[in-house]
Protein backbone atom coordinates (compact mmCIF):
# COMPACT_ATOMS: atom_id res chain seq x y z
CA UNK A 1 15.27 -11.82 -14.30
CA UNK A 2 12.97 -13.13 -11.84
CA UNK A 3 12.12 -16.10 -9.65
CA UNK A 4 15.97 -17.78 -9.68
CA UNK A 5 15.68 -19.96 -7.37
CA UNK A 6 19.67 -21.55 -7.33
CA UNK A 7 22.98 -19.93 -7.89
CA UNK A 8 23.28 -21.55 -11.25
CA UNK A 9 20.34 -19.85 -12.58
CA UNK A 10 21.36 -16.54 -11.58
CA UNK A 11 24.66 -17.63 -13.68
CA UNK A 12 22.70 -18.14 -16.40
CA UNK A 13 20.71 -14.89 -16.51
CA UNK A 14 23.48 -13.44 -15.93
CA UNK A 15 25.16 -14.62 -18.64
CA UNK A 16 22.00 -14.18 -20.95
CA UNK A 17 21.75 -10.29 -19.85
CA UNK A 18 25.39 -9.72 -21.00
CA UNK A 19 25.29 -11.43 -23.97
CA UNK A 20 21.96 -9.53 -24.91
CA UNK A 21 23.87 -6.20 -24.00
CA UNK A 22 26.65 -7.09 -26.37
CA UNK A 23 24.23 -7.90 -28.88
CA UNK A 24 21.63 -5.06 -28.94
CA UNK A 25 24.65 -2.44 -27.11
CA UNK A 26 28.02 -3.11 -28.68
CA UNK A 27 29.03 0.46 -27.55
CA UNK A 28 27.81 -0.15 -23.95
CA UNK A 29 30.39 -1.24 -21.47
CA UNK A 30 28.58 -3.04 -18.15
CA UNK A 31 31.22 -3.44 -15.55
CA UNK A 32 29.26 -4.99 -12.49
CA UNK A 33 25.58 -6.70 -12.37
CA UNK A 34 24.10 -5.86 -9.35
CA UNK A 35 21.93 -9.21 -7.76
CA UNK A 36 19.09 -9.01 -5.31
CA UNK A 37 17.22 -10.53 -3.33
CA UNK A 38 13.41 -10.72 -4.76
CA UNK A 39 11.39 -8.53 -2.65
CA UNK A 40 8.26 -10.08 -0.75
CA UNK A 41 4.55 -9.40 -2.00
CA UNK A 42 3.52 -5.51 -1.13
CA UNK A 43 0.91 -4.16 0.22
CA UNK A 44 0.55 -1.72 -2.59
CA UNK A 45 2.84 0.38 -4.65
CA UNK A 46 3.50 4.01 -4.72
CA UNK A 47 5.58 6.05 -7.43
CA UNK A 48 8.09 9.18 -6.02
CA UNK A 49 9.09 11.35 -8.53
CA UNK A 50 10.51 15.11 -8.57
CA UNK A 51 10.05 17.09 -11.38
CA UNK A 52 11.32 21.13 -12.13
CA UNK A 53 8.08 23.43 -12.36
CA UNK A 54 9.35 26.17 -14.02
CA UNK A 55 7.88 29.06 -12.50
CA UNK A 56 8.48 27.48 -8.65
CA UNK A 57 11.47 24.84 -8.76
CA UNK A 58 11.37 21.08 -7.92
CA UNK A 59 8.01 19.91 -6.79
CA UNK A 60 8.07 15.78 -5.58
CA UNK A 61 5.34 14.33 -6.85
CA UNK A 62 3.33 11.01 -4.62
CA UNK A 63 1.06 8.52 -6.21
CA UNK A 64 -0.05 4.82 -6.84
CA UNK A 65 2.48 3.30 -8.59
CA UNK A 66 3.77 0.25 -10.26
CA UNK A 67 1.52 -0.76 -13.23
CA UNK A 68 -1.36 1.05 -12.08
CA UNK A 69 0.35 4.13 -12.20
CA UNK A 70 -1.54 5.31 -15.99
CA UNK A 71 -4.96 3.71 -14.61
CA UNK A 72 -5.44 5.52 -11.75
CA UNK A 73 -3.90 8.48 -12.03
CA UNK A 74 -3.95 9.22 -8.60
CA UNK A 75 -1.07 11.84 -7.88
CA UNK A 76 -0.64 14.61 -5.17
CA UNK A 77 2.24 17.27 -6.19
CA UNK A 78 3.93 18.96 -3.16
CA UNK A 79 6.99 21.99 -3.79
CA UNK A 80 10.21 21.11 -2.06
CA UNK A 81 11.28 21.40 1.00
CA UNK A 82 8.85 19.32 2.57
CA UNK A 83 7.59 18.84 5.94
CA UNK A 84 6.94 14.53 7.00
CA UNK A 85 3.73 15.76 7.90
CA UNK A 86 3.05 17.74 4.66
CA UNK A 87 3.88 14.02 3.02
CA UNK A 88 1.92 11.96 5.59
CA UNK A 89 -1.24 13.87 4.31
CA UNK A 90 -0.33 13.79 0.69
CA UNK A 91 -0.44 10.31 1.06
CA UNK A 92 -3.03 9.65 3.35
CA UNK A 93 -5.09 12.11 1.13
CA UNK A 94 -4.86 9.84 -2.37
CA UNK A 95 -7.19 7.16 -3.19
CA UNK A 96 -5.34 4.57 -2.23
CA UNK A 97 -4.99 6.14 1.21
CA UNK A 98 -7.08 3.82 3.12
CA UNK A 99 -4.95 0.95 2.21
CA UNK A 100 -2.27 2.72 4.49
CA UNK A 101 -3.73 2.44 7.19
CA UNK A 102 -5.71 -0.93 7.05
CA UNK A 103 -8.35 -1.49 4.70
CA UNK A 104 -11.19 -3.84 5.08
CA UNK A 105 -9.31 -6.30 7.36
CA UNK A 106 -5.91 -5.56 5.52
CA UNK A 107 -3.28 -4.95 7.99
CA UNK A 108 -1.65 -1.02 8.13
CA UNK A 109 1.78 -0.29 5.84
CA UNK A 110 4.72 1.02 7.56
CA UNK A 111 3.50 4.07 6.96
CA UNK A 112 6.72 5.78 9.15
CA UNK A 113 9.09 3.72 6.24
CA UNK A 114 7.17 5.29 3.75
CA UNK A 115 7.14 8.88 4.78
CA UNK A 116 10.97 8.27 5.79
CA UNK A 117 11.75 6.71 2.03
CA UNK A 118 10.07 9.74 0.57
CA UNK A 119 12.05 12.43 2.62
CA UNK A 120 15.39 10.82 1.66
CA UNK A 121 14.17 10.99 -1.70
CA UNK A 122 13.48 14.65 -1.42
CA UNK A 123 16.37 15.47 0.43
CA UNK A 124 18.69 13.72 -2.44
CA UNK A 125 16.63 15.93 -4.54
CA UNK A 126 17.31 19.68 -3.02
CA UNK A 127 20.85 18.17 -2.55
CA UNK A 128 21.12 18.22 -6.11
CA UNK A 129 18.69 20.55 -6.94
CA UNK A 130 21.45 22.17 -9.56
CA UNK A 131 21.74 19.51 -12.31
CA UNK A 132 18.43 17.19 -11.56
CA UNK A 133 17.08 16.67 -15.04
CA UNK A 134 14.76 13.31 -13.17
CA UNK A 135 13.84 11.15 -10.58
CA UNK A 136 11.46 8.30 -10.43
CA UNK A 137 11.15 5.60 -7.85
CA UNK A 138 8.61 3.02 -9.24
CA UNK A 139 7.57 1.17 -7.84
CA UNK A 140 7.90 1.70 -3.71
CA UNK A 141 6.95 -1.39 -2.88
CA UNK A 142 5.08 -0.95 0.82
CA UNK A 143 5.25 -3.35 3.29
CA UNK A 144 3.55 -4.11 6.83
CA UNK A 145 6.87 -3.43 8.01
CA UNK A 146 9.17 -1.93 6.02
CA UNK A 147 9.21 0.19 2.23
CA UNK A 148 12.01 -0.46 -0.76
CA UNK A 149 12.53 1.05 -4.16
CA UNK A 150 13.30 -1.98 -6.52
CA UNK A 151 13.17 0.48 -9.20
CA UNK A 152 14.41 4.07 -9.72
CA UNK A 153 15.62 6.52 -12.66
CA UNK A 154 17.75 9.29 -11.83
CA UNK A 155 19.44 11.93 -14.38
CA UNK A 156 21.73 14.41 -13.50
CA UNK A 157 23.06 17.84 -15.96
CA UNK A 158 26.53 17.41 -15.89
């Protein structure tokens, strides 16, 4: 749920998720509903992903994200480990590079919270580089100052 803007309606979705868990999930058990703040407007939105290449192991994966991800299709792939500088070009180098740095009177991202989001992503990656099935972060939302994930899938082999 979006846009609550009182404790009582966060109650209330709340109360609406669970009941639409029970409803459409009988077998699923939620113990705890995690509540967040809403994150600000961002700049722009990237995607992180890893993925296993078969024939050269987990490769992280960099492009515009959110819903634009299918449009644009604007991905650089880059084989773990990586450098911060081998992701600072990746990123600079897609199309929606320019926006890093200040486009058309646009102020600059945080591009050092970006490149520092990514690496903890791809460190958590080699870290588990064993039973990662998937990871997604998407979106990244990008700030002037600052970069969160508000949205991330990650499967693990057991």
């Amino acid at each position: 749920a979006l846009k609550l803007a009182s404790p009582e309606a966060v109650a209330e979705a709340v109360e609406r998720m669970s009941a639409q868990v029970a409803r459409y999930a009988p077998d699923v058990r939620v113990e705890r509903i995690l509540v967040e703040k809403m994150a600000d407007a961002p700049l722009l939105e990237l995607i992180v992903g890893v993925k296993r290449e078969p024939n050269f192991g987990l490769a992280l994966v960099l492009g515009t994200g959110g819903v634009l991800v299918e449009l644009i299709r604007d991905t650089a792939t880059l084989l773990l480990p990586v450098r911060e500088s081998d992701v600072r070009d990746a990123l600079l180098g897609l199309k929606l590079g320019p926006l890093l740095t200040g486009y058309r009177g646009r102020p600059p991202a945080d591009l050092d919270a970006v490149v520092a989001n990514v690496m903890a992503i791809a460190r958590f990656a080699q870290a588990h580089a064993d039973s990662l099935v998937e990871l997604d972060v998407n979106p990244l939302l990008v700030m002037e100052r600052g970069a969160v994930a508000v949205d991330a899938l990650v499967r693990l082999d057991a």
